[in-house]
Coordinates of C-alpha atoms in Angstrom, one line a residue:
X1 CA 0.0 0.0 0.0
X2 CA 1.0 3.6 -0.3
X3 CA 1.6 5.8 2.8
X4 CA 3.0 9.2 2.1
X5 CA 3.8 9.4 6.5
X6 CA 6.6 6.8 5.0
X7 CA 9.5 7.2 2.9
X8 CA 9.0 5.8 -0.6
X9 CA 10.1 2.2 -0.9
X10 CA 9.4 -1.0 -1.6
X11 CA 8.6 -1.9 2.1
X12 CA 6.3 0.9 2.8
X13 CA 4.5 -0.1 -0.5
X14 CA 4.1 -3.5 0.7
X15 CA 4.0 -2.3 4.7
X16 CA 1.1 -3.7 6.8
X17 CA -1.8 -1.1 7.8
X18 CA -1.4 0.2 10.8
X19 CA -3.1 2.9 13.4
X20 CA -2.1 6.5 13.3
X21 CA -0.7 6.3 17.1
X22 CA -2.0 9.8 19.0
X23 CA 0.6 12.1 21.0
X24 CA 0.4 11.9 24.4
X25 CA -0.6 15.0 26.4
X26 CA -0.1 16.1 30.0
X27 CA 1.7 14.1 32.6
X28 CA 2.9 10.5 31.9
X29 CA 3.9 8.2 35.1
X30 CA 5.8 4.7 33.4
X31 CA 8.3 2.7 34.8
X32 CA 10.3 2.8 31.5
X33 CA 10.1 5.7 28.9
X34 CA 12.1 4.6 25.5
X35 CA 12.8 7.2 23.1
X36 CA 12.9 5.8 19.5
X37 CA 10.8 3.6 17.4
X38 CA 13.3 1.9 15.5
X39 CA 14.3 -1.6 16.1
X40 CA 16.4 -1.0 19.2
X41 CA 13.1 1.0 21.3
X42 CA 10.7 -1.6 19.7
X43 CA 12.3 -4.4 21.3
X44 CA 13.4 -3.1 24.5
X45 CA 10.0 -1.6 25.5
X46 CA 8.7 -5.4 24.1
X47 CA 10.9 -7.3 26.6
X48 CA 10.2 -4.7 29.3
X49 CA 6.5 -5.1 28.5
X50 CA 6.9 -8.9 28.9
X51 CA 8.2 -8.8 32.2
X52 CA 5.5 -6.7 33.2
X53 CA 7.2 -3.0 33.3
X54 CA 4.6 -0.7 32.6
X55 CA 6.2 0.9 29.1
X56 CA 5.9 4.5 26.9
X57 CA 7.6 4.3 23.9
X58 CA 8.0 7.5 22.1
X59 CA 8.7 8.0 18.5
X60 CA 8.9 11.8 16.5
X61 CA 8.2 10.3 13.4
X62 CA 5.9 7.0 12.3
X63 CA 7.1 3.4 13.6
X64 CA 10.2 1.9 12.0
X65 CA 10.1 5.2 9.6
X66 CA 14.4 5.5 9.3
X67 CA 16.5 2.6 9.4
X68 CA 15.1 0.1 10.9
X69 CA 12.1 0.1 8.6
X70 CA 14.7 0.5 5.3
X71 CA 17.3 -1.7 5.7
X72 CA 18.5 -5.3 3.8
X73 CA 16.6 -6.7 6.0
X74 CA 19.1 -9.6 6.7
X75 CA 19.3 -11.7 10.1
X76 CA 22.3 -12.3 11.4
X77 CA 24.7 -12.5 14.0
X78 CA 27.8 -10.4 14.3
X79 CA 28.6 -6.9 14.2
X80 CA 29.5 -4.5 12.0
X81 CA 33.0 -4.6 13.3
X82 CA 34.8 -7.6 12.5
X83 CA 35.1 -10.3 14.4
X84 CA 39.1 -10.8 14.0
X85 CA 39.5 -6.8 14.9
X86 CA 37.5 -7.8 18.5
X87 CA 39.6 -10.4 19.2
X88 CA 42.4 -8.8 18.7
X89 CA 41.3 -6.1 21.1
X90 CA 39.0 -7.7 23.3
X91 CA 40.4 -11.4 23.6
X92 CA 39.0 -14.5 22.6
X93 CA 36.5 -15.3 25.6
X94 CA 35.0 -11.9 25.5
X95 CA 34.4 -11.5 22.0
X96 CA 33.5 -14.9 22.1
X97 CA 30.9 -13.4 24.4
X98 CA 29.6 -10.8 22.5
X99 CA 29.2 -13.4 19.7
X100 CA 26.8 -15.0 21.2
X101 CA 24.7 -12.2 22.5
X102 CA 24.5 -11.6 18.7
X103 CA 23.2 -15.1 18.3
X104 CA 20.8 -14.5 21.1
X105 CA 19.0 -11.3 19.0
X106 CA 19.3 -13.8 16.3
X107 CA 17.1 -16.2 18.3
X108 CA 15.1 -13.0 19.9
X109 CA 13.7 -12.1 16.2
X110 CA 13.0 -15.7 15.1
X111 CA 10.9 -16.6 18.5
X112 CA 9.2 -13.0 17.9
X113 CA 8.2 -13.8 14.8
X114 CA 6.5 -17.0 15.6
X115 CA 5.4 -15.0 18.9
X116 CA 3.5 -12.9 16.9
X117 CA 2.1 -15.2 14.4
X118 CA 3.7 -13.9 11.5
X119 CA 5.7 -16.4 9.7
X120 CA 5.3 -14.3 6.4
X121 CA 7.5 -11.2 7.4
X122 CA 10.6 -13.9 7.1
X123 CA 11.1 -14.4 3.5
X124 CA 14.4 -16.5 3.3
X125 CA 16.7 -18.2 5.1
X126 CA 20.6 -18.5 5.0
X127 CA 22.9 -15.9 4.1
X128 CA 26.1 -16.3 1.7
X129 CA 29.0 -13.9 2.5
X130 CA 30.9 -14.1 -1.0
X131 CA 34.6 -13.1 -1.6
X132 CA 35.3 -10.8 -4.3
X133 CA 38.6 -12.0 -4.1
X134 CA 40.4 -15.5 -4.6
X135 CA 41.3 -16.5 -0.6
X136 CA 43.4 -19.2 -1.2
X137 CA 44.1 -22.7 0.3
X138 CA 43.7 -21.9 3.6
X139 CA 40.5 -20.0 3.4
X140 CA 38.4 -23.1 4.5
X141 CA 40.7 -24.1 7.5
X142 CA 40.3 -20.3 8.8
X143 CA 37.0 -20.1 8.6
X144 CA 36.5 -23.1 10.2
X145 CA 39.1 -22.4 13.4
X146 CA 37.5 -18.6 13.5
X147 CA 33.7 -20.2 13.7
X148 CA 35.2 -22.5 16.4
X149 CA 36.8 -19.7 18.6
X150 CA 33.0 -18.2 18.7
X151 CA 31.1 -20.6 19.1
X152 CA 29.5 -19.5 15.4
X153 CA 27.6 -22.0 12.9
X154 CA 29.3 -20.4 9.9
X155 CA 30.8 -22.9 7.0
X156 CA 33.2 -22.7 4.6
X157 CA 32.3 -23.2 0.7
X158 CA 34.6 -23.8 -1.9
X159 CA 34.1 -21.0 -5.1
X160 CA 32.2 -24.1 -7.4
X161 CA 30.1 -24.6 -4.4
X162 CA 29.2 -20.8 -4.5
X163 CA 29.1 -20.4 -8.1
X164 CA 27.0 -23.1 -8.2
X165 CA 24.1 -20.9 -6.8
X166 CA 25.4 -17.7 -7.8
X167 CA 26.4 -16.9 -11.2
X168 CA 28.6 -14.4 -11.1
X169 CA 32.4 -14.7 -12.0
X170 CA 33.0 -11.7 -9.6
X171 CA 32.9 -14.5 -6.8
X172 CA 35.0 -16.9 -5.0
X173 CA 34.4 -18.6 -2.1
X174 CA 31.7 -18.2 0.1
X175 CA 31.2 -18.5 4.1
X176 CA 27.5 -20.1 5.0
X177 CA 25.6 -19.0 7.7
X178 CA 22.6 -21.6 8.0
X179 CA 21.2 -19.9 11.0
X180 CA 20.9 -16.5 9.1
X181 CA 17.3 -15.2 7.7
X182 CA 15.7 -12.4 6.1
X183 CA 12.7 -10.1 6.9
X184 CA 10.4 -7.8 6.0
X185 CA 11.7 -5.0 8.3
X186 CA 9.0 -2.7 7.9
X187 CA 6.4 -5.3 8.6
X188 CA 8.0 -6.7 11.7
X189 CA 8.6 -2.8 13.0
X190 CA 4.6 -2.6 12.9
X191 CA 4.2 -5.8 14.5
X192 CA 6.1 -5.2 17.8
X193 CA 4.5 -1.9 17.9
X194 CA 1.2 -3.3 18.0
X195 CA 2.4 -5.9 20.2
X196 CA 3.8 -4.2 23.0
X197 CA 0.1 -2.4 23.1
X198 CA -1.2 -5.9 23.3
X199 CA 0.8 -6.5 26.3
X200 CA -0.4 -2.9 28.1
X201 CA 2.4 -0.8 26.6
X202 CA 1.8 2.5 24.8
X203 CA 3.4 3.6 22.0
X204 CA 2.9 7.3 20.7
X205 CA 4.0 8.5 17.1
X206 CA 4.9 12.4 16.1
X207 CA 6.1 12.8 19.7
X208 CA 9.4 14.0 20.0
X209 CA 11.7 14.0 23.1
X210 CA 12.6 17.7 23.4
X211 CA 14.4 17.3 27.0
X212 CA 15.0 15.3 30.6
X213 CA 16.0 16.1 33.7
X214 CA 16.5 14.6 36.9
X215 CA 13.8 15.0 39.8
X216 CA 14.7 13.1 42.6
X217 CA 14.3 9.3 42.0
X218 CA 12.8 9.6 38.6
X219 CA 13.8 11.5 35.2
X220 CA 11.4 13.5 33.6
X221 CA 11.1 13.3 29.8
X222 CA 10.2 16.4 28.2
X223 CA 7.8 16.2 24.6
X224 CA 6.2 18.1 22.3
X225 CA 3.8 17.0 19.0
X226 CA 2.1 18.9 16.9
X227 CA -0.8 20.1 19.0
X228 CA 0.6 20.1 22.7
X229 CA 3.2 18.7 25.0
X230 CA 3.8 16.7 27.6
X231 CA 6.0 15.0 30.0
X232 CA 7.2 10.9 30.7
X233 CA 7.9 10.3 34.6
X234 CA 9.8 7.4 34.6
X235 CA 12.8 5.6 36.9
X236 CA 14.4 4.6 33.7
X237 CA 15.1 6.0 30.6
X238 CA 16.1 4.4 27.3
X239 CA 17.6 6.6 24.4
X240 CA 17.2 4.7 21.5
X241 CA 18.1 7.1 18.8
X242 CA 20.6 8.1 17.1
X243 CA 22.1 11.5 15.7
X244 CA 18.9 12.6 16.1
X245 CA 19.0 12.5 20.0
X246 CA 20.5 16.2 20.1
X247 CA 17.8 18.2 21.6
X248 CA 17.7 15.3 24.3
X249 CA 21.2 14.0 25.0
X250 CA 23.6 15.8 23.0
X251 CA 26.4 13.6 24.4
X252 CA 24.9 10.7 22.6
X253 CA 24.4 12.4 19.4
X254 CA 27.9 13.6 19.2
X255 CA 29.1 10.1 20.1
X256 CA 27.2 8.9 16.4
X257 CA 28.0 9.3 12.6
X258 CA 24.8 9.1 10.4
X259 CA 26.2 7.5 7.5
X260 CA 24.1 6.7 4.2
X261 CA 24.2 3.5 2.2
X262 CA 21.5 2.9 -0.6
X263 CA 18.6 0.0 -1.6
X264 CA 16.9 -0.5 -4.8
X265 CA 14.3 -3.0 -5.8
X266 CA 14.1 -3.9 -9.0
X267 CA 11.2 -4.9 -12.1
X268 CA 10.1 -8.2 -12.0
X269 CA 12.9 -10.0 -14.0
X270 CA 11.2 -13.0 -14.8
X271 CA 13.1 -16.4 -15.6
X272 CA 16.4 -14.5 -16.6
X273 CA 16.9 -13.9 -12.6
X274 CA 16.7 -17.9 -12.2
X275 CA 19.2 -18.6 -14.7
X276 CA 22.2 -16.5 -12.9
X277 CA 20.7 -16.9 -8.8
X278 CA 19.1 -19.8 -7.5
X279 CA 19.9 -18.8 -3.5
X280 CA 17.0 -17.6 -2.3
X281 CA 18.8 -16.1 1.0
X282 CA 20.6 -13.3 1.5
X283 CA 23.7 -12.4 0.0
X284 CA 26.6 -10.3 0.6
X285 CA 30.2 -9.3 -0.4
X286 CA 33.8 -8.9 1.9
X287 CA 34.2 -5.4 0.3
X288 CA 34.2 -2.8 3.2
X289 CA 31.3 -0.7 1.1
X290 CA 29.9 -3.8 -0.5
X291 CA 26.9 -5.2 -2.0
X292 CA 23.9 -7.1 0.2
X293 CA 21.0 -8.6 -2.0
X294 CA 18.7 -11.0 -1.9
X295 CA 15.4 -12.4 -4.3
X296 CA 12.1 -10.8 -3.2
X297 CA 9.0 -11.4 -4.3
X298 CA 10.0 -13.9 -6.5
X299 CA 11.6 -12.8 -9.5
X300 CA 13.0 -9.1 -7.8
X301 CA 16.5 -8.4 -6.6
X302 CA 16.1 -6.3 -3.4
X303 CA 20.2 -4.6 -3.8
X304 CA 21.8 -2.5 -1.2
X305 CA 25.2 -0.8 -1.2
X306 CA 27.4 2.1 -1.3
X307 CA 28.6 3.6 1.7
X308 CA 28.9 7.9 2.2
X309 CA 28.4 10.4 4.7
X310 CA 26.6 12.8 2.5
X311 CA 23.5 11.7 3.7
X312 CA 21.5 13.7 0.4
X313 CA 19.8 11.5 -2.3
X314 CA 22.1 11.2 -5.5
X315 CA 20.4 12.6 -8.4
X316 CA 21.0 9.3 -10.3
X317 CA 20.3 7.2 -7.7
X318 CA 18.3 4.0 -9.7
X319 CA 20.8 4.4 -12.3
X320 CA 23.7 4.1 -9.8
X321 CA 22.2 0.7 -8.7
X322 CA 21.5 -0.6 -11.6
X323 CA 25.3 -0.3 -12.5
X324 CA 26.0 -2.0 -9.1
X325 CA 23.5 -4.8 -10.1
X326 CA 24.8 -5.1 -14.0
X327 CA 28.7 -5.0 -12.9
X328 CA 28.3 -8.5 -10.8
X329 CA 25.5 -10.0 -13.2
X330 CA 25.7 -8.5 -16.3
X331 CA 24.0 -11.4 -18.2
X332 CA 20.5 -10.1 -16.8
X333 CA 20.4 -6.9 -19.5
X334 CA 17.8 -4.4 -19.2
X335 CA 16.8 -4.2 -15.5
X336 CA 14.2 -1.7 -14.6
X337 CA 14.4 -0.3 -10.7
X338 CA 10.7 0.5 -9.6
X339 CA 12.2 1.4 -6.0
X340 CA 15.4 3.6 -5.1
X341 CA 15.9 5.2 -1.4
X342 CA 18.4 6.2 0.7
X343 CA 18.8 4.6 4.4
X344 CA 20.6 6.6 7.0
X345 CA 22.5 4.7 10.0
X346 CA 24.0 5.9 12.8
X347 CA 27.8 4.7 12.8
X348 CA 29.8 5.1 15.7
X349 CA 34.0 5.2 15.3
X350 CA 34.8 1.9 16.7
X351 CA 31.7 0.6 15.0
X352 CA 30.6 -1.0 17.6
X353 CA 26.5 -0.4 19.2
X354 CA 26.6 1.7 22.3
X355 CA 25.0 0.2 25.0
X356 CA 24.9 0.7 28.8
X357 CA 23.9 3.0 31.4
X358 CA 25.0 6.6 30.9
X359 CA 23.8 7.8 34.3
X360 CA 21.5 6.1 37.0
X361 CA 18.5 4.8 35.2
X362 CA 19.4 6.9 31.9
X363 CA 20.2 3.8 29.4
X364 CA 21.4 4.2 25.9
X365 CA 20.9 1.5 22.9
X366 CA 22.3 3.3 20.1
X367 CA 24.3 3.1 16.9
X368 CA 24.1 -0.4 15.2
X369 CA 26.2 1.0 12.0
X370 CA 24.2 -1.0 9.4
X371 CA 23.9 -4.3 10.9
X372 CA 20.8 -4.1 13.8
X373 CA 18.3 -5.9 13.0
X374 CA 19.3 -9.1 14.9
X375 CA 21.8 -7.0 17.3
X376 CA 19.0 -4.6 17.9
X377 CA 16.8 -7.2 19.7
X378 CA 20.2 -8.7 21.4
X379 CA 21.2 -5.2 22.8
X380 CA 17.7 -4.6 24.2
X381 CA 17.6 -7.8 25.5
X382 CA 20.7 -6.9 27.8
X383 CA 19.2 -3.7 28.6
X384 CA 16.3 -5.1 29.6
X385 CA 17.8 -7.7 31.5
X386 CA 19.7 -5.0 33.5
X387 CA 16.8 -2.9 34.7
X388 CA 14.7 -5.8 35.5
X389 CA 18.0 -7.0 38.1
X390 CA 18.4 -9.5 36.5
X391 CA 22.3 -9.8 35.3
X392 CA 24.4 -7.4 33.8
X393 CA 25.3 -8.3 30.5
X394 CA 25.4 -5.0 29.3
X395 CA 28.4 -4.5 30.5
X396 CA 29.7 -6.7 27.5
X397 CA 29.4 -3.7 25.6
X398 CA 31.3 -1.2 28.2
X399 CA 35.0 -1.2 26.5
X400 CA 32.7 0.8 23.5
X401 CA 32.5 4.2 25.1
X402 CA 30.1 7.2 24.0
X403 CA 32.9 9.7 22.7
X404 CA 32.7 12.3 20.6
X405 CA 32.1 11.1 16.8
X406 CA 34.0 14.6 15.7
X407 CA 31.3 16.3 14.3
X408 CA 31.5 17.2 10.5
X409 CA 35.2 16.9 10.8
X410 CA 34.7 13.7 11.8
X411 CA 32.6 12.9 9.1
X412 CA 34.9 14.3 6.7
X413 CA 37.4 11.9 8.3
X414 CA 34.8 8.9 8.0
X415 CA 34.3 9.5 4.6
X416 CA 38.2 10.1 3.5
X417 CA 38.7 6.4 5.2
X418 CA 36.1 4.7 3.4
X419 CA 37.5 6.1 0.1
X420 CA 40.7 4.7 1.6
X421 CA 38.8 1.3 1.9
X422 CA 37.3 1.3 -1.5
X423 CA 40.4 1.6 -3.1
X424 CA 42.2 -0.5 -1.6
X425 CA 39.0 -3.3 -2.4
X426 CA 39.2 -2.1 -6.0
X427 CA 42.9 -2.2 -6.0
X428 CA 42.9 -6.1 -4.3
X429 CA 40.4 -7.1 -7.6
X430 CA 42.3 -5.3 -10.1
X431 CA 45.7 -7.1 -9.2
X432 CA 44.3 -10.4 -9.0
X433 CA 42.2 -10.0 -11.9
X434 CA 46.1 -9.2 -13.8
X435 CA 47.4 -12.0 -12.8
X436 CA 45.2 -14.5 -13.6
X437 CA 45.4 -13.0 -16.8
X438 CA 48.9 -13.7 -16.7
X439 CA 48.5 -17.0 -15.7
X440 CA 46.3 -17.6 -18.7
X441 CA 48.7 -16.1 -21.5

C-alpha cells in the first residue's frame, strides 16, 4: 500500500496497515520511557513489557520510519566490526561473548516472529557472505578455526560450491551461515508496535523528546507533538536514537556518525533472474562498502550498497544501482528499478553499538552501524535484563564508550577512510584480476 507518513520504498508499499498512534498530552507516570521507534526501542520496550514493566515508547516520526524500517533486512549475527579486529582487542573469551549475544537477538527475532504469528515477514533463510577476491588454500581451515573460537555455525564453501548458486564470475568462495534469515523490516517494525500495546504498553507517534531532567528518583522526559506537549515520569530512561538525540542527549548524538548506504528494488525480471541466482537467502560481499541482495517477491532483486556520509539522495540514484547490479551479473540486461531510497545509520567510530547505562537509570541503545536488525533485539535484551535486576550483560558492551564522533570533521574523516577502503577493495580485484590473466597467457 502507499503511505505518504513513510519514505517511498518498496517496504512501505508493501507495509502492513497500521493505526495513526495519537501524541500523548499532559503528565505520563511509566516505569520505563524509551525514546525511538526503531528496532532498538521496539524491542526493549517489548521485553520490558513482557516482564511486566509498565512501558511509553516515544517516537517523532511513524514506527520503523528511518533505518530500521529501510534496511536489507538480513538476520544475522555479528557486528558490523569484524570479528578478528575484536579479538584482537578484546580477547578471545570476551568477544567470544559478544558473539553470542548476537546469536541470542538472532534467536530473539525468530521466536518474535513466531510469537506474533507472523511467519510471512521472514522471507528466506541462509545468508552467503561471497569473496570478491580468490582466498586461497587456507581459506576453509580459517573459517573453520574462527567459527570455532565463537562458538559460530558459519561454513566454509569452496568457489564451485558458490558459483554453483550464484552466477557471477565476480565471486569466489563463500562463508554459509545456516542460522541467518531475512525479513520484512517494515512489517516486523509494525508488529512489535502493535504488540507491546497488546501486552499494556503504549506507544505514541509524532512525539518528539525535546528534554530530561533529573527530579529526585525519577527522570522526567520532556515532549512536544504537533498540537501540545507533555512529559514521561519514569525511573528509567532508554535513548534509543541516534544522531537525532540532540535536543535530548547531546552527548549521545555527538558520540554517532549518520552515514548513508542505498537499496533498490528492481522490475520483476522473470526467468532471466533464475538462470544467474538460484539462493534464495541473502547475500553479501567482503568489500568494506559492499553489496547485500537478496530475491524478493519472486523474481526481484532487493540490492543494497554504497557507503557515504553525505546523507542527500544522489540525483541518479536508480541508475547508480542498476550499475552495481549489472557490474556483478551482467548477463541479466535491461533491469528496470521500480524502487530507489536512501537509508541513513548511525555509525559510531569503533563501529561498535553503544549500549549501557550513561547515568543512573538513563540507558542508551544506540548506533548499530548498518547491521541491527538481529543485534538490535540482542542489545535490548541486555538492557532489559539490566533494569529488570536480573544480570548485567550490558556491561559486554562497556570497552565501547560514547565519545565524541567529531562532528562534521569527523565525518569528513569517515568519509576520506572509506574512500581509503574502497580503493584499496578495488585495487585487491584489479591485481588479481592481472594475474590470472597472466596465468592464462
Amino acid at each position: 500500500m502507499a503511505d505518504t507518513d513513510y519514505p517511498a520504498s518498496w517496504y512501505a508499499a508493501t507495509r502492513d496497515s497500521s493505526p495513526d498512534r495519537a501524541s500523548p498530552s499532559g503528565r505520563i507516570e511509566a516505569d520505563v520511557a524509551v525514546v525511538g521507534g526503531g528496532f532498538a526501542g521496539l524491542h526493549t520496550a517489548r521485553l520490558l513489557a513482557m516482564r511486566g514493566r509498565r512501558v511509553v515508547l516515544v517516537e517523532r516520526r511513524r514506527i520503523g520510519w528511518g533505518a530500521s524500517g529501510r534496511n536489507g533486512g538480513f538476520v544475522s549475527a555479528g557486528f558490523a566490526a569484524r570479528s578478528g579486529a575484536l579479538i584482537d582487542r578484546l580477547g578471545i573469551d570476551h568477544a567470544r561473548r559478544l558473539y553470542a549475544q548476537s546469536q541470542r537477538g538472532v534467536a530473539i527475532v525468530r521466536a518474535a516472529l513466531e510469537e506474533l504469528g507472523r511467519p510471512d515477514i521472514r522471507m528466506g533463510s541462509g545468508k552467503l557472505t561471497v569473496s570478491r577476491t580468490d582466498q586461497g588454500t587456507g581459506f576453509a581451515d580459517r573459517t573453520r578455526a574462527l567459527a570455532t573460537k565463537l562458538g559460530a555455525s558459519f561454513e566454509p564453501w569452496d568457489t564451485p560450491r558458490a558459483r554453483a548458486l550464484i552466477d557471477s564470475e565476480r565471486y569466489h568462495q563463500a562463508i554459509h551461515d545456516p542460522q541467518a534469515f531475512h525479513i520484512h523490516p517494515l512489517n516486523l517494525a509494525l508488529a512489535l508496535a502493535g504488540d507491546i500495546e497488546q501486552r499494556g504498553g503504549a506507544v505514541h507517534e509524532r512525539t518528539e523528546a525535546t528534554g530530561l531532567e533529573r527530579q529526585g528518583a525519577a527522570w522526567r522526559l520532556r515532549l512536544s507533538n504537533r498540537e501540545s506537549g507533555g512529559e514521561i515520569s519514569a525511573p528509567h530512561i532508554v535513548l534509543a536514537g541516534n544522531a537525532d538525540l540532540g535536543r535530548v542527549q547531546p552527548r549521545i548524538a555527538r558520540a554517532v556518525l549518520p552515514v548513508a548506504t542505498y537499496v533498490a528494488v528492481t522490475a520483476k525480471l522473470g526467468p532471466k533472474l533464475a538462470e544467474v541466482l538460484r539462493w534464495t537467502g541473502a547475500i553479501s560481499d567482503t568489500r568494506r562498502a559492499g553489496d547485500y541482495y537478496r530475491i524478493v517477491d519472486g523474481d526481484r532483486l532487493l540490492w543494497g550498497g554504497r557507503i557515504t556520509t553525505d546523507t542527500h539522495e544522489p540525483p541518479r540514484l536508480r541508475d547508480m544501482m542498476r550499475s552495481d547490479i549489472l557490474a556483478v551479473y551482467p548477463t541479466l540486461g535491461e533491469v528496470g528499478i521500480d524502487y530507489a531510497w536512501p537509508g541513513i545509520m548511525g555509525y559510531a567510530p569503533h563501529m561498535m553499538p553503544q549500549i549501557g547505562e550513561i547515568e543512573p537509570g538513563l540507558w542508551v541503545c544506540s548506533a548499530f552501524g548498518g547491521h541491527g536488525v538481529a543485534q538490535t533485539a540482542a542489545g535490548a535484551d541486555a538492557l532489559a535484563a539490566a533494569i529488570a535486576g536480573e544480570d548485567d550483560r550490558y556491561k559486554l558492551f562497556q570497552p565501547f564508550g560514547t565519545g565524541w564522533a567529531g562532528g562534521p570533521l569527523g565525518r569528513i574523516a569517515t568519509q576520506l577512510v572509506y574512500w581509503k577502503l574502497q580503493a584499496s577493495d578495488w585495487w585487491d580485484e584489479t591485481r588479481q584480476a592481472k594475474n590470472a590473466e597472466k596465468l592464462r597467457t
